[in-house]
């Protein structure tokens, strides 16, 4: 998968680079390669074990498996994308969850490989959560494979260092430029653009941020962990570099952090 990603996205980033695109350092590259390989394997094994334990003895209804394939894929996309949106908002609002999620936001340079910078425990939790409806509702193997392939490709594309536009499809699907603003270390962009593949949830719950500027001035978090895979794994368990004071608004009854990406 790593080789396929390189073949797809390295030429794209060269042919259609984002405005003022910079270069990532060697340490960051090595860290993200380890996230993509070692971290990715840890996620797959642990999530599979968790799902097996949670689903042991459960009866699968098989309802979704009787639907046309296209309907299965659309419903699966809507369910999983909403779950990811809701969890993503919580990760920015709950101090304990932010300890893990800030690792993903620690990248000071976005490119397709930055999508792999996710703490394994966070990724295990999200993979397990989205895996439950896949199996409990009995979605077909083909529908699950199509959804996962689309999610993996789009996730890397969202972080890619490219100015690629989706044109009219941006009314439905999140483009790279908008997700780049989610990673901005700029106060006006904090707590916005939580959506993964679809824009509907940000628009529906008032978290969409669509600035005129093409690109944020800076990415990352205050006092980021060292650009080292081991440091990323340990960072959530160490003292945090800044206070985290969540506030609450009425939207979805979910707290909205005032500390954003910091």
mmCIF file of N, CA and C in Angstrom, residues 57-134:
data_model
loop_
_atom_site.group_PDB
_atom_site.id
_atom_site.type_symbol
_atom_site.label_atom_id
_atom_site.label_comp_id
_atom_site.label_asym_id
_atom_site.label_seq_id
_atom_site.Cartn_x
_atom_site.Cartn_y
_atom_site.Cartn_z
ATOM 1 N N UNK A 57 -20.184 -14.252 19.482
ATOM 2 C CA UNK A 57 -21.505 -14.612 19.982
ATOM 3 C C UNK A 57 -22.628 -13.719 19.495
ATOM 4 N N UNK A 58 -22.305 -12.655 18.750
ATOM 5 C CA UNK A 58 -23.369 -11.765 18.270
ATOM 6 C C UNK A 58 -23.964 -12.320 16.981
ATOM 7 N N UNK A 59 -25.227 -12.069 16.793
ATOM 8 C CA UNK A 59 -25.914 -12.534 15.581
ATOM 9 C C UNK A 59 -25.937 -11.415 14.549
ATOM 10 N N UNK A 60 -25.390 -11.670 13.406
ATOM 11 C CA UNK A 60 -25.403 -10.673 12.346
ATOM 12 C C UNK A 60 -26.765 -10.686 11.649
ATOM 13 N N UNK A 61 -27.367 -9.551 11.540
ATOM 14 C CA UNK A 61 -28.687 -9.482 10.912
ATOM 15 C C UNK A 61 -28.610 -9.686 9.407
ATOM 16 N N UNK A 62 -27.525 -9.236 8.814
ATOM 17 C CA UNK A 62 -27.376 -9.398 7.376
ATOM 18 C C UNK A 62 -28.301 -8.518 6.563
ATOM 19 N N UNK A 63 -28.886 -7.473 7.187
ATOM 20 C CA UNK A 63 -29.840 -6.626 6.469
ATOM 21 C C UNK A 63 -29.202 -5.953 5.270
ATOM 22 N N UNK A 64 -28.049 -5.329 5.485
ATOM 23 C CA UNK A 64 -27.427 -4.538 4.428
ATOM 24 C C UNK A 64 -26.964 -5.402 3.261
ATOM 25 N N UNK A 65 -26.633 -6.649 3.537
ATOM 26 C CA UNK A 65 -26.118 -7.510 2.487
ATOM 27 C C UNK A 65 -27.112 -7.800 1.378
ATOM 28 N N UNK A 66 -28.395 -7.544 1.613
ATOM 29 C CA UNK A 66 -29.413 -7.782 0.596
ATOM 30 C C UNK A 66 -29.663 -6.556 -0.288
ATOM 31 N N UNK A 67 -29.047 -5.434 0.055
ATOM 32 C CA UNK A 67 -29.233 -4.224 -0.741
ATOM 33 C C UNK A 67 -28.337 -4.259 -1.974
ATOM 34 N N UNK A 68 -28.667 -3.481 -3.022
ATOM 35 C CA UNK A 68 -27.752 -3.350 -4.172
ATOM 36 C C UNK A 68 -26.399 -2.827 -3.707
ATOM 37 N N UNK A 69 -25.349 -3.213 -4.392
ATOM 38 C CA UNK A 69 -23.992 -2.845 -3.982
ATOM 39 C C UNK A 69 -23.814 -1.340 -3.861
ATOM 40 N N UNK A 70 -24.345 -0.582 -4.815
ATOM 41 C CA UNK A 70 -24.189 0.875 -4.783
ATOM 42 C C UNK A 70 -24.845 1.472 -3.541
ATOM 43 N N UNK A 71 -26.015 0.952 -3.170
ATOM 44 C CA UNK A 71 -26.706 1.435 -1.970
ATOM 45 C C UNK A 71 -25.897 1.092 -0.727
ATOM 46 N N UNK A 72 -25.337 -0.097 -0.680
ATOM 47 C CA UNK A 72 -24.502 -0.496 0.460
ATOM 48 C C UNK A 72 -23.328 0.468 0.644
ATOM 49 N N UNK A 73 -22.654 0.786 -0.446
ATOM 50 C CA UNK A 73 -21.479 1.661 -0.367
ATOM 51 C C UNK A 73 -21.879 3.044 0.126
ATOM 52 N N UNK A 74 -22.988 3.585 -0.382
ATOM 53 C CA UNK A 74 -23.437 4.924 0.015
ATOM 54 C C UNK A 74 -23.823 4.957 1.489
ATOM 55 N N UNK A 75 -24.584 3.960 1.927
ATOM 56 C CA UNK A 75 -25.001 3.911 3.335
ATOM 57 C C UNK A 75 -23.798 3.721 4.246
ATOM 58 N N UNK A 76 -22.889 2.859 3.843
ATOM 59 C CA UNK A 76 -21.676 2.624 4.638
ATOM 60 C C UNK A 76 -20.856 3.903 4.746
ATOM 61 N N UNK A 77 -20.742 4.634 3.651
ATOM 62 C CA UNK A 77 -20.021 5.911 3.662
ATOM 63 C C UNK A 77 -20.670 6.900 4.621
ATOM 64 N N UNK A 78 -21.991 7.019 4.576
ATOM 65 C CA UNK A 78 -22.693 7.966 5.446
ATOM 66 C C UNK A 78 -22.532 7.595 6.922
ATOM 67 N N UNK A 79 -22.694 6.319 7.240
ATOM 68 C CA UNK A 79 -22.588 5.887 8.635
ATOM 69 C C UNK A 79 -21.171 6.095 9.172
ATOM 70 N N UNK A 80 -20.183 5.582 8.458
ATOM 71 C CA UNK A 80 -18.802 5.659 8.933
ATOM 72 C C UNK A 80 -18.307 7.097 8.956
ATOM 73 N N UNK A 81 -18.686 7.887 7.962
ATOM 74 C CA UNK A 81 -18.215 9.264 7.916
ATOM 75 C C UNK A 81 -18.798 10.079 9.066
ATOM 76 N N UNK A 82 -20.051 9.826 9.417
ATOM 77 C CA UNK A 82 -20.627 10.532 10.564
ATOM 78 C C UNK A 82 -19.941 10.116 11.861
ATOM 79 N N UNK A 83 -19.677 8.826 12.030
ATOM 80 C CA UNK A 83 -18.994 8.358 13.228
ATOM 81 C C UNK A 83 -17.611 8.992 13.346
ATOM 82 N N UNK A 84 -16.890 9.068 12.227
ATOM 83 C CA UNK A 84 -15.560 9.678 12.240
ATOM 84 C C UNK A 84 -15.659 11.162 12.567
ATOM 85 N N UNK A 85 -16.651 11.848 12.000
ATOM 86 C CA UNK A 85 -16.839 13.268 12.298
ATOM 87 C C UNK A 85 -17.080 13.481 13.789
ATOM 88 N N UNK A 86 -17.996 12.699 14.373
ATOM 89 C CA UNK A 86 -18.339 12.860 15.791
ATOM 90 C C UNK A 86 -17.138 12.588 16.692
ATOM 91 N N UNK A 87 -16.409 11.508 16.408
ATOM 92 C CA UNK A 87 -15.229 11.186 17.206
ATOM 93 C C UNK A 87 -14.157 12.259 17.036
ATOM 94 N N UNK A 88 -14.006 12.748 15.816
ATOM 95 C CA UNK A 88 -13.003 13.778 15.539
ATOM 96 C C UNK A 88 -13.280 15.051 16.354
ATOM 97 N N UNK A 89 -14.540 15.438 16.450
ATOM 98 C CA UNK A 89 -14.887 16.606 17.274
ATOM 99 C C UNK A 89 -14.558 16.357 18.733
ATOM 100 N N UNK A 90 -14.854 15.171 19.196
ATOM 101 C CA UNK A 90 -14.546 14.840 20.585
ATOM 102 C C UNK A 90 -13.039 14.866 20.840
ATOM 103 N N UNK A 91 -12.266 14.431 19.856
ATOM 104 C CA UNK A 91 -10.819 14.413 20.026
ATOM 105 C C UNK A 91 -10.244 15.814 20.207
ATOM 106 N N UNK A 92 -10.911 16.799 19.636
ATOM 107 C CA UNK A 92 -10.472 18.185 19.796
ATOM 108 C C UNK A 92 -11.059 18.829 21.039
ATOM 109 N N UNK A 93 -11.978 18.152 21.698
ATOM 110 C CA UNK A 93 -12.689 18.749 22.828
ATOM 111 C C UNK A 93 -12.361 18.112 24.169
ATOM 112 N N UNK A 94 -11.991 16.858 24.167
ATOM 113 C CA UNK A 94 -11.747 16.124 25.409
ATOM 114 C C UNK A 94 -10.227 16.017 25.622
ATOM 115 N N UNK A 95 -9.725 16.540 26.724
ATOM 116 C CA UNK A 95 -8.266 16.561 26.940
ATOM 117 C C UNK A 95 -7.581 15.214 26.768
ATOM 118 N N UNK A 96 -8.176 14.144 27.307
ATOM 119 C CA UNK A 96 -7.550 12.836 27.200
ATOM 120 C C UNK A 96 -7.419 12.398 25.745
ATOM 121 N N UNK A 97 -8.465 12.617 24.949
ATOM 122 C CA UNK A 97 -8.431 12.219 23.548
ATOM 123 C C UNK A 97 -7.468 13.099 22.749
ATOM 124 N N UNK A 98 -7.413 14.389 23.104
ATOM 125 C CA UNK A 98 -6.512 15.309 22.396
ATOM 126 C C UNK A 98 -5.048 14.915 22.598
ATOM 127 N N UNK A 99 -4.717 14.340 23.742
ATOM 128 C CA UNK A 99 -3.351 13.884 23.974
ATOM 129 C C UNK A 99 -2.872 12.968 22.841
ATOM 130 N N UNK A 100 -3.779 12.120 22.352
ATOM 131 C CA UNK A 100 -3.426 11.189 21.284
ATOM 132 C C UNK A 100 -3.571 11.848 19.909
ATOM 133 N N UNK A 101 -4.633 12.623 19.734
ATOM 134 C CA UNK A 101 -4.898 13.184 18.405
ATOM 135 C C UNK A 101 -3.906 14.279 18.020
ATOM 136 N N UNK A 102 -3.310 14.953 19.009
ATOM 137 C CA UNK A 102 -2.374 16.029 18.689
ATOM 138 C C UNK A 102 -1.133 15.491 17.972
ATOM 139 N N UNK A 103 -0.871 14.182 18.077
ATOM 140 C CA UNK A 103 0.231 13.595 17.327
ATOM 141 C C UNK A 103 -0.017 13.762 15.828
ATOM 142 N N UNK A 104 -1.249 13.532 15.420
ATOM 143 C CA UNK A 104 -1.594 13.713 14.000
ATOM 144 C C UNK A 104 -1.426 15.169 13.580
ATOM 145 N N UNK A 105 -1.716 16.090 14.479
ATOM 146 C CA UNK A 105 -1.618 17.516 14.158
ATOM 147 C C UNK A 105 -0.212 18.072 14.317
ATOM 148 N N UNK A 106 0.726 17.254 14.745
ATOM 149 C CA UNK A 106 2.072 17.758 14.988
ATOM 150 C C UNK A 106 2.874 17.974 13.713
ATOM 151 N N UNK A 107 2.377 17.515 12.573
ATOM 152 C CA UNK A 107 3.093 17.711 11.306
ATOM 153 C C UNK A 107 3.141 19.193 10.950
ATOM 154 N N UNK A 108 4.319 19.693 10.711
ATOM 155 C CA UNK A 108 4.465 21.090 10.288
ATOM 156 C C UNK A 108 4.501 21.210 8.768
ATOM 157 N N UNK A 109 4.489 20.089 8.099
ATOM 158 C CA UNK A 109 4.456 20.062 6.635
ATOM 159 C C UNK A 109 3.482 18.973 6.218
ATOM 160 N N UNK A 110 2.469 19.330 5.453
ATOM 161 C CA UNK A 110 1.483 18.338 5.016
ATOM 162 C C UNK A 110 1.847 17.778 3.656
ATOM 163 N N UNK A 111 1.804 16.475 3.554
ATOM 164 C CA UNK A 111 1.860 15.791 2.270
ATOM 165 C C UNK A 111 1.120 14.466 2.445
ATOM 166 N N UNK A 112 1.050 13.666 1.394
ATOM 167 C CA UNK A 112 0.218 12.461 1.433
ATOM 168 C C UNK A 112 0.630 11.516 2.550
ATOM 169 N N UNK A 113 1.920 11.487 2.884
ATOM 170 C CA UNK A 113 2.395 10.563 3.910
ATOM 171 C C UNK A 113 2.009 11.028 5.316
ATOM 172 N N UNK A 114 1.712 12.317 5.482
ATOM 173 C CA UNK A 114 1.316 12.833 6.796
ATOM 174 C C UNK A 114 0.008 12.202 7.275
ATOM 175 N N UNK A 115 -0.771 11.658 6.366
ATOM 176 C CA UNK A 115 -2.023 11.000 6.768
ATOM 177 C C UNK A 115 -1.763 9.777 7.635
ATOM 178 N N UNK A 116 -0.560 9.223 7.541
ATOM 179 C CA UNK A 116 -0.213 8.025 8.321
ATOM 180 C C UNK A 116 0.195 8.371 9.746
ATOM 181 N N UNK A 117 0.455 9.654 10.020
ATOM 182 C CA UNK A 117 0.897 10.044 11.364
ATOM 183 C C UNK A 117 -0.305 10.075 12.304
ATOM 184 N N UNK A 118 -0.658 8.935 12.802
ATOM 185 C CA UNK A 118 -1.770 8.778 13.747
ATOM 186 C C UNK A 118 -1.301 7.839 14.849
ATOM 187 N N UNK A 119 -1.543 8.222 16.095
ATOM 188 C CA UNK A 119 -1.141 7.340 17.183
ATOM 189 C C UNK A 119 -1.890 6.012 17.053
ATOM 190 N N UNK A 120 -1.196 4.874 17.168
ATOM 191 C CA UNK A 120 -1.861 3.577 16.977
ATOM 192 C C UNK A 120 -3.086 3.374 17.847
ATOM 193 N N UNK A 121 -3.079 3.855 19.092
ATOM 194 C CA UNK A 121 -4.244 3.653 19.953
ATOM 195 C C UNK A 121 -5.452 4.432 19.431
ATOM 196 N N UNK A 122 -5.215 5.622 18.903
ATOM 197 C CA UNK A 122 -6.313 6.384 18.302
ATOM 198 C C UNK A 122 -6.849 5.658 17.074
ATOM 199 N N UNK A 123 -5.953 5.189 16.225
ATOM 200 C CA UNK A 123 -6.387 4.525 14.998
ATOM 201 C C UNK A 123 -7.086 3.204 15.289
ATOM 202 N N UNK A 124 -6.633 2.492 16.300
ATOM 203 C CA UNK A 124 -7.292 1.241 16.686
ATOM 204 C C UNK A 124 -8.728 1.513 17.110
ATOM 205 N N UNK A 125 -8.922 2.566 17.910
ATOM 206 C CA UNK A 125 -10.262 2.908 18.387
ATOM 207 C C UNK A 125 -11.188 3.275 17.228
ATOM 208 N N UNK A 126 -10.701 4.093 16.303
ATOM 209 C CA UNK A 126 -11.541 4.526 15.180
ATOM 210 C C UNK A 126 -11.829 3.359 14.240
ATOM 211 N N UNK A 127 -10.815 2.535 13.976
ATOM 212 C CA UNK A 127 -11.005 1.380 13.098
ATOM 213 C C UNK A 127 -12.026 0.411 13.685
ATOM 214 N N UNK A 128 -11.948 0.201 14.990
ATOM 215 C CA UNK A 128 -12.900 -0.698 15.653
ATOM 216 C C UNK A 128 -14.305 -0.113 15.612
ATOM 217 N N UNK A 129 -14.427 1.187 15.888
ATOM 218 C CA UNK A 129 -15.737 1.842 15.892
ATOM 219 C C UNK A 129 -16.415 1.757 14.535
ATOM 220 N N UNK A 130 -15.689 2.067 13.470
ATOM 221 C CA UNK A 130 -16.285 2.019 12.137
ATOM 222 C C UNK A 130 -16.474 0.586 11.651
ATOM 223 N N UNK A 131 -15.706 -0.340 12.221
ATOM 224 C CA UNK A 131 -15.856 -1.737 11.815
ATOM 225 C C UNK A 131 -17.115 -2.384 12.343
ATOM 226 N N UNK A 132 -17.618 -1.886 13.473
ATOM 227 C CA UNK A 132 -18.816 -2.490 14.066
ATOM 228 C C UNK A 132 -20.022 -2.466 13.134
ATOM 229 N N UNK A 133 -20.420 -1.299 12.590
ATOM 230 C CA UNK A 133 -21.589 -1.331 11.704
ATOM 231 C C UNK A 133 -21.356 -2.141 10.436
ATOM 232 N N UNK A 134 -20.105 -2.232 10.002
ATOM 233 C CA UNK A 134 -19.816 -3.015 8.804
ATOM 234 C C UNK A 134 -20.258 -4.465 8.987
#
